[in-house]
Tab-separated table of C-alpha atoms and ligand atoms in Angstrom:
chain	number	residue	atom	x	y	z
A	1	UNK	CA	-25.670	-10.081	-18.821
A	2	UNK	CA	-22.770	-11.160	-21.078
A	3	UNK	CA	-20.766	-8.349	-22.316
A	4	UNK	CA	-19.570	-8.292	-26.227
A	5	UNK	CA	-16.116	-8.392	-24.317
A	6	UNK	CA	-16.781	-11.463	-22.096
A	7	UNK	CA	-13.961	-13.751	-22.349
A	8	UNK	CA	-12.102	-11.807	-25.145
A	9	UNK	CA	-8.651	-11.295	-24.458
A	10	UNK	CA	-6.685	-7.661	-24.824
A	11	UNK	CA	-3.218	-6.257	-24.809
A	12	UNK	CA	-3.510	-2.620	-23.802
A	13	UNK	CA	0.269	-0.813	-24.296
A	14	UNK	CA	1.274	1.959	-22.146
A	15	UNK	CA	-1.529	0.690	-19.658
A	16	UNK	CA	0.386	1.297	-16.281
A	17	UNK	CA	-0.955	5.069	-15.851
A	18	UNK	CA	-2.803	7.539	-17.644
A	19	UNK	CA	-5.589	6.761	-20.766
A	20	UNK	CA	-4.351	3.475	-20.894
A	21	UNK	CA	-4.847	2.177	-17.126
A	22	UNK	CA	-8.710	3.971	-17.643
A	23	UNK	CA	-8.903	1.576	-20.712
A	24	UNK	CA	-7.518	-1.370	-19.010
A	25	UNK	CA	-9.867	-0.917	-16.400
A	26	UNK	CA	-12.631	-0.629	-18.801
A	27	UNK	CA	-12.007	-3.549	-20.332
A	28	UNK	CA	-11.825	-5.657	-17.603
A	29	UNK	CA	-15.125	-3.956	-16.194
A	30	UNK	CA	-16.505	-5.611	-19.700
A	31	UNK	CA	-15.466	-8.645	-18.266
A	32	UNK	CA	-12.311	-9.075	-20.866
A	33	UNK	CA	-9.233	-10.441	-19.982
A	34	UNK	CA	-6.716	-7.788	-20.159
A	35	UNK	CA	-2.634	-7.867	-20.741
A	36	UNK	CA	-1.571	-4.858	-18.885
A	37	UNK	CA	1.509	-3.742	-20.475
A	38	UNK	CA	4.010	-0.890	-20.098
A	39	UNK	CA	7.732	-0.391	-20.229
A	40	UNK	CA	8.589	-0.638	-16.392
A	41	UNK	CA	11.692	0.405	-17.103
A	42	UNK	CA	14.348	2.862	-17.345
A	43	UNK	CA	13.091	6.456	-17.685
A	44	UNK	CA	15.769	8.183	-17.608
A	45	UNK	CA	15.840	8.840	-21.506
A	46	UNK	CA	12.221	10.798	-21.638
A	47	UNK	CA	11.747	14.762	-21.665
A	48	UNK	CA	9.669	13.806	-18.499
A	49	UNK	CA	8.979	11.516	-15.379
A	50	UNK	CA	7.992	7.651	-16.724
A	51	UNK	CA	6.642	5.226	-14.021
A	52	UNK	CA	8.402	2.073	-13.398
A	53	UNK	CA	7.490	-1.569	-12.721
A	54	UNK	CA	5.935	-0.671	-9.010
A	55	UNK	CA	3.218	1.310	-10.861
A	56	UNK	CA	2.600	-1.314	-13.331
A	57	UNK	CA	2.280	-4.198	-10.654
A	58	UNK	CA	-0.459	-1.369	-8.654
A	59	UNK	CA	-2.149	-1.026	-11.910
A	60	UNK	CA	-2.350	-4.857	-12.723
A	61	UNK	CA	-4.044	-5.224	-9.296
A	62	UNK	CA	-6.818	-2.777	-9.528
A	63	UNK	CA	-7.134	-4.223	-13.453
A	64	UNK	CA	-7.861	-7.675	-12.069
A	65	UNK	CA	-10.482	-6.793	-9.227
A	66	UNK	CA	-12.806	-5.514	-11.708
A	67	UNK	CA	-14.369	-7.765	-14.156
A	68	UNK	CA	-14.780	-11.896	-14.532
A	69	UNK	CA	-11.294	-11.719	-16.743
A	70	UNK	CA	-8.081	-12.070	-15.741
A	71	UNK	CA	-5.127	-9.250	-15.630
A	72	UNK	CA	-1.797	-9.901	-16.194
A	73	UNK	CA	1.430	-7.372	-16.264
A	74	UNK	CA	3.881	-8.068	-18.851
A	75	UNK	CA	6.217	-5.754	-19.174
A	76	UNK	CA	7.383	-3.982	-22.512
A	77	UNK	CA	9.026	-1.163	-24.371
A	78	UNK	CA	7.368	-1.174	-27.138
A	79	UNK	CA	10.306	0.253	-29.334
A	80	UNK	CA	12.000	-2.921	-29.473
A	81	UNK	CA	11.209	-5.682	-31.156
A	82	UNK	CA	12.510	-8.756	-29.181
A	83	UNK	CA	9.933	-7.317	-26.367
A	84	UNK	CA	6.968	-6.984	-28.549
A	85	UNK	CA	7.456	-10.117	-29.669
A	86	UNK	CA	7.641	-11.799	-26.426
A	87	UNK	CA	4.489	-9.459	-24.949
A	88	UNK	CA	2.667	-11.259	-28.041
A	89	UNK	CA	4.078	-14.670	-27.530
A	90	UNK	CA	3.438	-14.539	-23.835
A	91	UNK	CA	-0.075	-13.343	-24.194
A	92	UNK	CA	-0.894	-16.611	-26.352
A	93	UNK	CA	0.962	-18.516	-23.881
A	94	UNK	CA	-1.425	-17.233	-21.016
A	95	UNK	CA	-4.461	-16.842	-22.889
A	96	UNK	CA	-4.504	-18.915	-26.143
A	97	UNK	CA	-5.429	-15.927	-27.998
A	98	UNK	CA	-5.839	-12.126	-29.000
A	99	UNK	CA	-9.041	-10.245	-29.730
A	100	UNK	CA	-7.983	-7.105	-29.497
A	101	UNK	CA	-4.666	-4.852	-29.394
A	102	UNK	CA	-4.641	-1.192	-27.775
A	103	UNK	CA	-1.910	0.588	-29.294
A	104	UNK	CA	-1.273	3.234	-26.083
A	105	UNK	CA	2.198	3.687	-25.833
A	106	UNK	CA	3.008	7.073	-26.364
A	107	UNK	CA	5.351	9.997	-25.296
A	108	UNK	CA	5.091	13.555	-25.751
A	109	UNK	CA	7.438	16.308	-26.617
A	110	UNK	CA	6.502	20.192	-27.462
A	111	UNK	CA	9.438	22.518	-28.114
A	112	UNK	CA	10.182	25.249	-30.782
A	113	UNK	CA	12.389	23.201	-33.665
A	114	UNK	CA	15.719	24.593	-32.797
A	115	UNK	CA	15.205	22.538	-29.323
A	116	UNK	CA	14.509	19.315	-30.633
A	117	UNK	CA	17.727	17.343	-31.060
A	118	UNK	CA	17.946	14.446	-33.503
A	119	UNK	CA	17.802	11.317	-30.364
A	120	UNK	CA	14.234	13.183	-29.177
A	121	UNK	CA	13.116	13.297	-32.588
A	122	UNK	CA	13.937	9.647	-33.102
A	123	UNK	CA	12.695	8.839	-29.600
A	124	UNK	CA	9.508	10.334	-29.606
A	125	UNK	CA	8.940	8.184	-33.551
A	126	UNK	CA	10.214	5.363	-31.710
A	127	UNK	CA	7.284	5.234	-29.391
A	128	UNK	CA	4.487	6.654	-31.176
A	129	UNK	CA	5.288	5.236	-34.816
A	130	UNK	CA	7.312	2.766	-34.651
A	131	UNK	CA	5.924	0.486	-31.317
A	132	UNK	CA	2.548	0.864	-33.186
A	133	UNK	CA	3.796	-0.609	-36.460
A	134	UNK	CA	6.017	-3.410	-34.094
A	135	UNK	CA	3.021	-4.259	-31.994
A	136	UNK	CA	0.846	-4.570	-34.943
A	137	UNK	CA	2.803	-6.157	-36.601
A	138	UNK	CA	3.409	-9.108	-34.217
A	139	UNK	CA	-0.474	-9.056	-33.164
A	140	UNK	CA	-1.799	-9.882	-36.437
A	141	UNK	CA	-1.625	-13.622	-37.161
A	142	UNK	CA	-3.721	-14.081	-33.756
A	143	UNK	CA	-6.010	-10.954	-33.926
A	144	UNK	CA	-6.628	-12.852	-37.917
A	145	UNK	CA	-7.622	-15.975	-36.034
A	146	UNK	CA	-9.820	-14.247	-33.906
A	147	UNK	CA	-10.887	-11.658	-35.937
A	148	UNK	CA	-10.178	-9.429	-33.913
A	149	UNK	CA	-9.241	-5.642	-33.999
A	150	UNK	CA	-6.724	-2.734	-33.435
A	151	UNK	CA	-7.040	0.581	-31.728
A	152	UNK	CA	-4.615	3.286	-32.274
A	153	UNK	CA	-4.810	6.238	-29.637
A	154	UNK	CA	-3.744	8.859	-31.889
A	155	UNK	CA	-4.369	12.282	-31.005
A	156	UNK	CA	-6.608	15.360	-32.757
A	157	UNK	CA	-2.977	16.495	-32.932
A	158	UNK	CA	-2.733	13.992	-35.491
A	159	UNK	CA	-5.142	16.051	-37.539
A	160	UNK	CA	-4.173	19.650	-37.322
A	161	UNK	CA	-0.241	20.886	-36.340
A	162	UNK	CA	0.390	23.170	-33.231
A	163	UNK	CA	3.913	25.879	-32.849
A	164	UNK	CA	6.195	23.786	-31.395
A	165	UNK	CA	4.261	20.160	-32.035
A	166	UNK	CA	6.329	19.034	-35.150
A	167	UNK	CA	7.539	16.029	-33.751
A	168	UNK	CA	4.437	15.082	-31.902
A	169	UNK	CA	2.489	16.224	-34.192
A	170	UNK	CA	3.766	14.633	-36.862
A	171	UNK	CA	4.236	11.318	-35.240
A	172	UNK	CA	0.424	11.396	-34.275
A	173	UNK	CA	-0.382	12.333	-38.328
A	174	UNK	CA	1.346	9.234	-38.680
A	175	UNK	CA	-0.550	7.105	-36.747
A	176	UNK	CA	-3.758	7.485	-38.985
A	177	UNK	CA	-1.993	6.856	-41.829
A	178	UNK	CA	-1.022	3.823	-40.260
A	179	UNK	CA	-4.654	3.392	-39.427
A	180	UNK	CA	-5.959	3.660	-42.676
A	181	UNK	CA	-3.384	1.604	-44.870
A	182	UNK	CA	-3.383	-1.101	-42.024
A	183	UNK	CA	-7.616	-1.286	-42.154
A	184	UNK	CA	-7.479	-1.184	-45.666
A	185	UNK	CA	-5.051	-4.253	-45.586
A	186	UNK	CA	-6.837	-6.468	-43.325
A	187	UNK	CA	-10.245	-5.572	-44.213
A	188	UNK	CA	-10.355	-8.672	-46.611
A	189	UNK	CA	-9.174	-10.992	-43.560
A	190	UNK	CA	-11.552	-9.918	-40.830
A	191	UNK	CA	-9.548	-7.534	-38.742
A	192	UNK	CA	-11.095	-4.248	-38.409
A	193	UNK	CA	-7.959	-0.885	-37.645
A	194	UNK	CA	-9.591	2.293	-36.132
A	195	UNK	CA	-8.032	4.895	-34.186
A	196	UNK	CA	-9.137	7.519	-31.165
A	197	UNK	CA	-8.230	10.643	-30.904
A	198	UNK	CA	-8.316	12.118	-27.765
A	199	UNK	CA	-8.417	15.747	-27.247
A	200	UNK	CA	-6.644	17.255	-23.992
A	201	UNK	CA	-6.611	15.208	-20.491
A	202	UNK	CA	-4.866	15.756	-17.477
A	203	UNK	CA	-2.290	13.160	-17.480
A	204	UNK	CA	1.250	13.154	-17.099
A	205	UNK	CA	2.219	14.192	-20.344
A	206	UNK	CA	0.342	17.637	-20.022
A	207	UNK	CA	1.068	18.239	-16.250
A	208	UNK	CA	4.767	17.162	-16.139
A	209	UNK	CA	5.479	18.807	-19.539
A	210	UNK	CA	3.242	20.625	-22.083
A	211	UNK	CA	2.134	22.835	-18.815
A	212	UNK	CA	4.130	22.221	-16.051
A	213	UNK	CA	5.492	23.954	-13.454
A	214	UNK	CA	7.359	25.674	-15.194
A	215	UNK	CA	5.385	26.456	-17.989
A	216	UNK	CA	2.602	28.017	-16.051
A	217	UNK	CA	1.195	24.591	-14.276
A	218	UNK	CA	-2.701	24.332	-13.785
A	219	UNK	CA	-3.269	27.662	-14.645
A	220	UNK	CA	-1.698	26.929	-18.073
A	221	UNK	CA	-3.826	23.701	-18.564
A	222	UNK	CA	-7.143	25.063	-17.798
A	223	UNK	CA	-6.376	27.704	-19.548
A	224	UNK	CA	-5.457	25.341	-22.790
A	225	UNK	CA	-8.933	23.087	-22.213
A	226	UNK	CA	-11.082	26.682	-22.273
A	227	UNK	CA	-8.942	27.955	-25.178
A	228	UNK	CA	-9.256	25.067	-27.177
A	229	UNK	CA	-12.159	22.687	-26.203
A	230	UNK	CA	-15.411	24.054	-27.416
A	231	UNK	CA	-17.114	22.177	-24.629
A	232	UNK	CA	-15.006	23.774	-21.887
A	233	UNK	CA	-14.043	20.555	-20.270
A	234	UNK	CA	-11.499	18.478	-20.363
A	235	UNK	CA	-11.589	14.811	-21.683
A	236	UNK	CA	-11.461	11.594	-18.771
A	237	UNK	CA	-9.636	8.329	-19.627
A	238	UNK	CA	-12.898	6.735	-19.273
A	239	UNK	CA	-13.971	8.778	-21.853
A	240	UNK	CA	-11.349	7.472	-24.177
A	241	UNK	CA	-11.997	4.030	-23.220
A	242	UNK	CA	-15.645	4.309	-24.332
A	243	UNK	CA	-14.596	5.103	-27.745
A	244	UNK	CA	-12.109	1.904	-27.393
A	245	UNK	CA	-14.949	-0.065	-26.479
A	246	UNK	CA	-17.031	1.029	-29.109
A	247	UNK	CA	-14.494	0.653	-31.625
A	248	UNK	CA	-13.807	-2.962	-30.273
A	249	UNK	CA	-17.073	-3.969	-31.247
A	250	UNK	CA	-18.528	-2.044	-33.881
A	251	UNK	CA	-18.481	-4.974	-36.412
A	252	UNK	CA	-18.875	-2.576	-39.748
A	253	UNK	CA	-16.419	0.398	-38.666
A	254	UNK	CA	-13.140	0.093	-39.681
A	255	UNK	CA	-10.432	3.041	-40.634
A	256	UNK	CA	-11.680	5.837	-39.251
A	257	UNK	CA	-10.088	8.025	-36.491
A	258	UNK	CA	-12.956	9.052	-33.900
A	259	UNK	CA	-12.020	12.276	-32.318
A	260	UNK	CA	-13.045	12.744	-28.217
A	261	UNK	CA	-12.199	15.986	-27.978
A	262	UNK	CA	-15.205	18.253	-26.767
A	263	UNK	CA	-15.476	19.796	-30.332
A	264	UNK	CA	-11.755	20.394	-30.367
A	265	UNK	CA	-11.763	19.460	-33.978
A	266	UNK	CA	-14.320	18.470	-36.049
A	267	UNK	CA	-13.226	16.151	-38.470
B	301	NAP	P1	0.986	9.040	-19.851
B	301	NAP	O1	0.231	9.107	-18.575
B	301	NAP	O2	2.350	9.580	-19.915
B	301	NAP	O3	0.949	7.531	-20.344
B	301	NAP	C1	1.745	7.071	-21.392
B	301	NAP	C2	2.083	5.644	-21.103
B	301	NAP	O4	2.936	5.150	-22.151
B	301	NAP	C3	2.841	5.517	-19.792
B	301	NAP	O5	2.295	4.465	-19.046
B	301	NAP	C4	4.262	5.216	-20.259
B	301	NAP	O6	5.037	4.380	-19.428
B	301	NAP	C5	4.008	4.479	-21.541
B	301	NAP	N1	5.211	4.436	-22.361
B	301	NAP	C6	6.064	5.433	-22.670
B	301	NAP	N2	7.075	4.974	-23.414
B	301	NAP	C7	6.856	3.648	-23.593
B	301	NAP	C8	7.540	2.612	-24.281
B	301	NAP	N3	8.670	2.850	-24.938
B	301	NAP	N4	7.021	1.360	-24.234
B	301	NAP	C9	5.889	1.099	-23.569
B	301	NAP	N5	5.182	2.041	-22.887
B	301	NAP	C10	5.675	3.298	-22.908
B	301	NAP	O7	0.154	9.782	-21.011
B	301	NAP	P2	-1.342	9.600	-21.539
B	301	NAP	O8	-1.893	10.961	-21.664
B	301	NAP	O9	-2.077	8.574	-20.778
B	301	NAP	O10	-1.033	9.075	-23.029
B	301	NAP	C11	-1.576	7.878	-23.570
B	301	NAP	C12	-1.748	8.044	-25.066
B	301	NAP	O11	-2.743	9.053	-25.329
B	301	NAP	C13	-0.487	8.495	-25.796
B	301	NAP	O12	-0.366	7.811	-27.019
B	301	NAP	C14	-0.753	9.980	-26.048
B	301	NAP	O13	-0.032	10.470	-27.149
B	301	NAP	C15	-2.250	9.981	-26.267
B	301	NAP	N6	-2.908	11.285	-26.071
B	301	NAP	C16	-2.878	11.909	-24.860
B	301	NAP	C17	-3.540	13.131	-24.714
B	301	NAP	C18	-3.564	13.889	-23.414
B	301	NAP	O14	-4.072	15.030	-23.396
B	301	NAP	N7	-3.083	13.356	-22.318
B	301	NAP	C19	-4.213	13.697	-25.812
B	301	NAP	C20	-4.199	13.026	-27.007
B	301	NAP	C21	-3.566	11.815	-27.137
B	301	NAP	P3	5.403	4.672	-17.887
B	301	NAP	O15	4.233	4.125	-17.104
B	301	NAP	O16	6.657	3.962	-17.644
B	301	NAP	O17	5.492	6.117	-17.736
């Protein structure tokens, strides 16, 4: 049976590791053909370990085995222009056309205010605010041919603050503001703008910073998923990616910002 996704063609950011590889691999088990991108480069700059190009090309692989589509890796950092711009031109070049744009990319950083110096402030913006606003930016033309849509993962930290989440927090607020404006903008050409907001899942960003080793490790984390999930359980990135899915192709919904979260918040 022909998926709602056969044939369609996505750009998934961040998609080497994490939520976004589950979505990538998702997609392509929808039978979409799917632009795995992710920065595959330098790391050095990030409050915690990044993956590089030989995780990307690993991720690519397993992307492509899945589905009828095609995967391909293009590398980008999605806090500079010139590369957004290519990952967009390149993805018409391969495919002819965009359906649908994954806005991924994101970094975390949780520290009491007095510890966050002005480059991590800027950094953290760079990824989670500004890439989403680049990559939009240069996706719309094509997903306005197709009309297609956007996904923003946001966070449910982008709908209440935490101690020591300004900067993410903030950042994350951000993104459904972006959300909303940018659905309310397009609505009248065809391209729908939703976000997800994911509650708490065991990727890098909680167990190499917000609880690692050093701040307590798995102890710490379960301890954060009973203490703040209602449902007890942590969220999967195939979780996530069934609320990408569904916002992919849910012709009528556009600007909201669905929360996956196990009752973690409730609006
Ligand atoms: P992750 O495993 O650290 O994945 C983040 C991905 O973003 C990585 O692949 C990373 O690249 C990539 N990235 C970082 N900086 C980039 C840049 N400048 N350009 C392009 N790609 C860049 O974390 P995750 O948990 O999967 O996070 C994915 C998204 O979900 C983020 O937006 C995050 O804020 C959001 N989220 C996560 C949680 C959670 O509990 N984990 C909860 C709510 C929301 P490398 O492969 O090089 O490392």
């Amino acid at each position: 049976m022909r998926s709602a996704l056969s044939e369609k063609v996505a750009v998934v950011t961040g998609a080497a590791r994490g939520i976004g590889r589950g979505i990538a691999l998702a997609l392509a088990e929808a039978d979409c053909h799917v632009v795995v991108s992710d920065l595959a480069g330098d790391p050095a700059s990030a409050s915690y370990e990044l993956s590089g190009q030989a995780q990307l090309d690993a991720t690519t692989a397993e992307v492509n085995g899945r589905g009828a589509g095609r995967a391909v890796a293009i590398p980008c950092d999605v806090t500079r222009s010139d590369q957004v711009e290519a990952l967009i031109g390149k993805t018409l070049a391969e495919f002819g056309r965009i359906d649908l744009l994954v806005n991924n990319a994101g970094i975390v950083h949780m520290t009491p205010i007095e510890e966050i110096d002005e480059a991590r402030w800027d950094q953290v913006y760079a990824v989670n605010v500004k890439g989403v606003f680049l990559a939009s930016k240069a996706a719309v033309p094509a997903l306005c041919e197709s009309q297609g849509a956007i996904v923003n993962i946001s966070s449910v930290a982008g709908k209440r603050g935490h101690a020591a989440g300004s900067v993410y927090c903030s950042s994350k607020f951000a993104v459904i503001g972006f959300t909303q404006s940018l659905a309310l903008e397009l609505a009248g050409r065809g391209v729908r703008v939703n976000a997800v907001c994911p509650g708490i899942l065991d990727t890098a960003m909680w167990s190499q910073h917000i609880t690692s080793e050093a701040r307590g490790g798995e102890a710490a984390y379960q301890g954060a998923v009973q203490a703040l999930i209602p449902m007890g359980r942590e969220q999967t990135p195939e979780d996530i990616a069934d609320a990408v899915i569904y916002l992919a192709t849910a012709p009528n919904v556009t600007g909201i910002a669905l929360n996956v979260a196990g009752g973690m918040e409730v609006w």
